Amino acid sequence: MASTRRGLLGVTGFAASALLLAGCAGGPAPAAESELSDDKVVIGLLNDQSGVYKDLSGPNSEVAIEMAIEDYFAEYGDEAVVTEEQLEIVTADTQNKPDVANTQAQQMYDRSNADIILDVPASSAALAVAEVAAQKKKLYINVGAATMELTGAACNPYTFHWAYNTQMLAKGAAGVVEDGGETWSLVYPDYAFGQDMVKSFTGAVEDAGGTINESIATPFPNDNFSTFITRAASTNPDVVGIMAAGGDLINFVKQFNQSGVRDQATLAVGLMFITDIHSLGVEEFAGTTFTDAWYWNYDEQNREFADRFQKLTDTRPSFAHAANYSAAYQYLDAIQRAGTDDADAIVSELEGLKVNDVFLRNGEIRAGDHSVIHDSYVAKVKAADDVEEDWDYEEIIATIPAEDAFPDVNPDCSL
Amino acid sequence: MEAFLQYTVQGLAAGGFYALAALGLAVIFGALGVVNFAHGSFYMLGAVTAAVLLDVLDIHFWASLVIVPILMFIFGVIVELLLVQWLLKLDILYNFLLTFGLSLVLVDLVKRQYGVSGLPYEQPAGLDGLIRLGSVEIPAYQLFVFLFSLAVCLIVWLVLAKTRVGMIVRAATEEPERARALGINVSAWVTPVFGFGVALAGLAGVLAAPFRAVTATMGSNFVIILFAIVVIGGLGSVLGAVVAGFLVGLVEAYGQGYAGTFSQVLIFVLMAVVIMVRPAGLFGRKEAV
């Protein structure tokens, strides 16, 4: 229903602008060739603007999207299908709550006329937005959430999952097993994210020939982990894997470092952002391995992007920032090729597309489940003495090729 | 058996820390009758102040142990004079709501200034490594926190029980009318006692900084446990807060060791059982009910 109305609006808008152009001869031709719904492209950024994920994504993702818009105009100039006046960004805060995310997504699509929603960290909020996108037949590219459900049972034709997922995070674990970390103890917070992570890590470690001695559930949130650490160490594992995020992760790492278990076992972190390392201090994490989706100082191209980003924000980008840039850019590029912002047309533009940009290396937007696959990295946190400049915290020890990093198309997903 | 000993030592270490933080809450309730919901935020401010002192002025842990409580005392006095004092004559609920609102404001101000992913704080020099106690190994820092908290609790208790100042404070807080009749200026003591309670919360924050995440929200979950502790110990009872602090530390450690995710639930089960058997708490006065 909504799409019919918007289709009508698009046609009217097109007709109106054609009339207008007929009136003033010699007007900018390219804009008239496109078919934009309500004569505008509205990008909605929906993420955590005030809570635990604010630093790793939050308001700085808007900066990343603005950079993508800038690059789009730089690339196409006068040929651009969308003009600067026609592009708009709207933002809202999910507070990481699924009910708030649901309401905000509806408002963005209906009231702000958003053509696409980007980001949405926190898996439960992301799933809520995916449902709204499916109902409204509007585009949604998730960047910040990890859940496999987005490209599994909850997949839909209008939702794409751009940056990472729990199984991709677990792939780095296989590298640790090959390095001699054969026996593992896992500690995880007992809610959806932690449970999903344990499932993925157990699979990855066992596939690589390792063993999980024990998986220990902890309350969430929790700030005292000392006894859980003792329990994790009691089976003498080579590796202790922690599946917590944010403040809980920092609590765990501080207490792990004091416990003396650090001398017996390596610490592997399931999900970590560069902002986590920065906030706790590199020496606390030194030697920790984890899977990273992207690292700002990986090569010249990334570094250039990071320098530009730093000029605008005073900080280095996390992989979520780079992925938001990439998603926004590829979306605009798809509009350019399709000559319209119609959701179905954009979906068919994106499906199966092979992409190489600053974030996606050997990237492919899979048609089967809308999972975006790309090269990923096994990273190790540097020792404090090896850090040459601020934010230079990671050493990339291995590249996981795109097709190995991400699992096969999920049979639960039917698009 | 060894695991049990290990859990016991860890429980006592966490318990000392809980006792110290709960002590301030108990002192404030005893003296002013204020259910101070901002105690968790005062604890957070203590930790954040220590982290900022380290970052900006290069003031390290040992100096912070002295400086931060003094700053927090001054802050507490200001809060009492500007806000709390005016509501003391009203229903207890008013100050509860005031402190609840205050804690929201403090958390948001810190978030605004320092973000949400936390501030770094290094391990104090000389307290890294492990100490062997019989068959169990305990991190030196945890042992220090335990002994330090125990010493502070003991000093506070001795001051309240044995010194003239302590007796005046107790008289002013426990029997304000009679104390007034004896010529004690009761209201003069209320402000510094509140400041003292806030200083204790700040001190707990400094102790927490090296082994817990220093974030704007670090007090939100913590204050709930503190309330469970003071309820178990008996509202306003200093001895009760200390004993219950250790008890809760032990229950949490055994819970984590043997019952996993139920460790935090066990604290509230303990609270429920204590309230059913002794409604005023373990060391509470009947009037407190």
Coordinates of N, CA, C and O in Angstrom, one line a residue, chain A residues 223-224, chain B residues 11 13-23 149 212 222 225-226 229 241 244-246 248-249 252 267:
Chain A
D223 N 29.9 -7.1 37.4 CA 31.2 -6.5 37.5 C 32.2 -7.2 38.3 O 33.3 -6.8 38.4
N224 N 31.8 -8.3 38.9 CA 32.8 -9.1 39.6 C 33.0 -10.5 39.0 O 32.1 -11.3 39.1
Chain B
G11 N 35.6 -14.2 48.0 CA 34.4 -13.6 48.6 C 34.7 -12.6 49.7 O 34.1 -11.5 49.7
A13 N 37.4 -10.8 49.9 CA 38.0 -9.7 49.3 C 37.0 -8.8 48.7 O 37.0 -7.5 48.9
A14 N 36.0 -9.4 48.0 CA 34.9 -8.6 47.4 C 34.1 -8.0 48.5 O 33.6 -6.9 48.5
G15 N 33.9 -8.8 49.6 CA 33.1 -8.4 50.7 C 33.6 -7.1 51.4 O 32.8 -6.2 51.8
G16 N 34.9 -7.1 51.6 CA 35.5 -5.9 52.2 C 35.2 -4.6 51.4 O 34.8 -3.6 52.0
F17 N 35.3 -4.8 50.2 CA 35.0 -3.7 49.2 C 33.5 -3.3 49.3 O 33.2 -2.1 49.5
Y18 N 32.6 -4.3 49.4 CA 31.2 -4.0 49.5 C 30.9 -3.3 50.9 O 30.1 -2.4 51.0
A19 N 31.6 -3.8 51.9 CA 31.3 -3.3 53.3 C 31.7 -1.8 53.3 O 30.9 -1.0 53.9
L20 N 32.8 -1.5 52.7 CA 33.3 -0.1 52.8 C 32.3 0.8 52.1 O 31.9 1.9 52.6
A21 N 31.8 0.4 50.9 CA 30.9 1.2 50.1 C 29.5 1.3 50.9 O 28.9 2.4 50.9
A22 N 29.1 0.2 51.5 CA 27.8 0.2 52.2 C 27.8 1.0 53.4 O 26.8 1.6 53.9
L23 N 29.0 1.1 54.0 CA 29.2 1.8 55.3 C 28.7 3.3 55.1 O 28.0 3.8 55.9
S149 N 40.0 -2.0 53.3 CA 38.5 -1.8 53.6 C 38.3 -2.2 55.1 O 37.6 -1.4 55.8
R212 N 37.9 -2.6 38.1 CA 36.6 -2.6 37.5 C 36.6 -1.5 36.4 O 37.4 -0.6 36.4
F222 N 25.7 -1.5 40.9 CA 26.4 -1.6 42.2 C 25.5 -1.1 43.3 O 25.4 -1.7 44.4
I225 N 23.1 -3.7 44.8 CA 23.7 -4.6 45.7 C 23.9 -3.9 47.1 O 23.7 -4.5 48.1
L226 N 24.4 -2.7 47.0 CA 24.6 -2.0 48.3 C 23.3 -1.9 49.1 O 23.3 -2.0 50.3
I229 N 22.7 -5.0 50.8 CA 23.6 -5.1 51.9 C 23.1 -4.4 53.1 O 23.0 -4.9 54.3
A241 N 26.2 -3.1 58.3 CA 26.6 -2.9 56.9 C 27.9 -3.6 56.7 O 28.1 -4.3 55.6
A244 N 27.2 -7.5 56.8 CA 26.4 -7.9 55.7 C 27.2 -7.8 54.4 O 27.1 -8.6 53.5
G245 N 28.1 -6.8 54.4 CA 29.0 -6.6 53.2 C 29.8 -7.9 53.0 O 29.9 -8.4 51.8
F246 N 30.5 -8.4 54.0 CA 31.2 -9.6 53.9 C 30.4 -10.8 53.5 O 30.7 -11.7 52.7
V248 N 27.6 -10.9 51.9 CA 27.1 -10.8 50.5 C 28.3 -11.1 49.6 O 28.2 -11.9 48.6
G249 N 29.5 -10.7 49.9 CA 30.7 -11.0 49.1 C 30.9 -12.5 49.1 O 31.1 -13.1 48.0
E252 N 28.1 -14.2 47.0 CA 28.3 -14.0 45.6 C 29.4 -14.9 45.1 O 29.2 -15.6 44.0
I267 N 21.9 -13.3 46.3 CA 22.0 -12.1 47.2 C 20.6 -11.7 47.6 O 20.4 -11.4 48.8

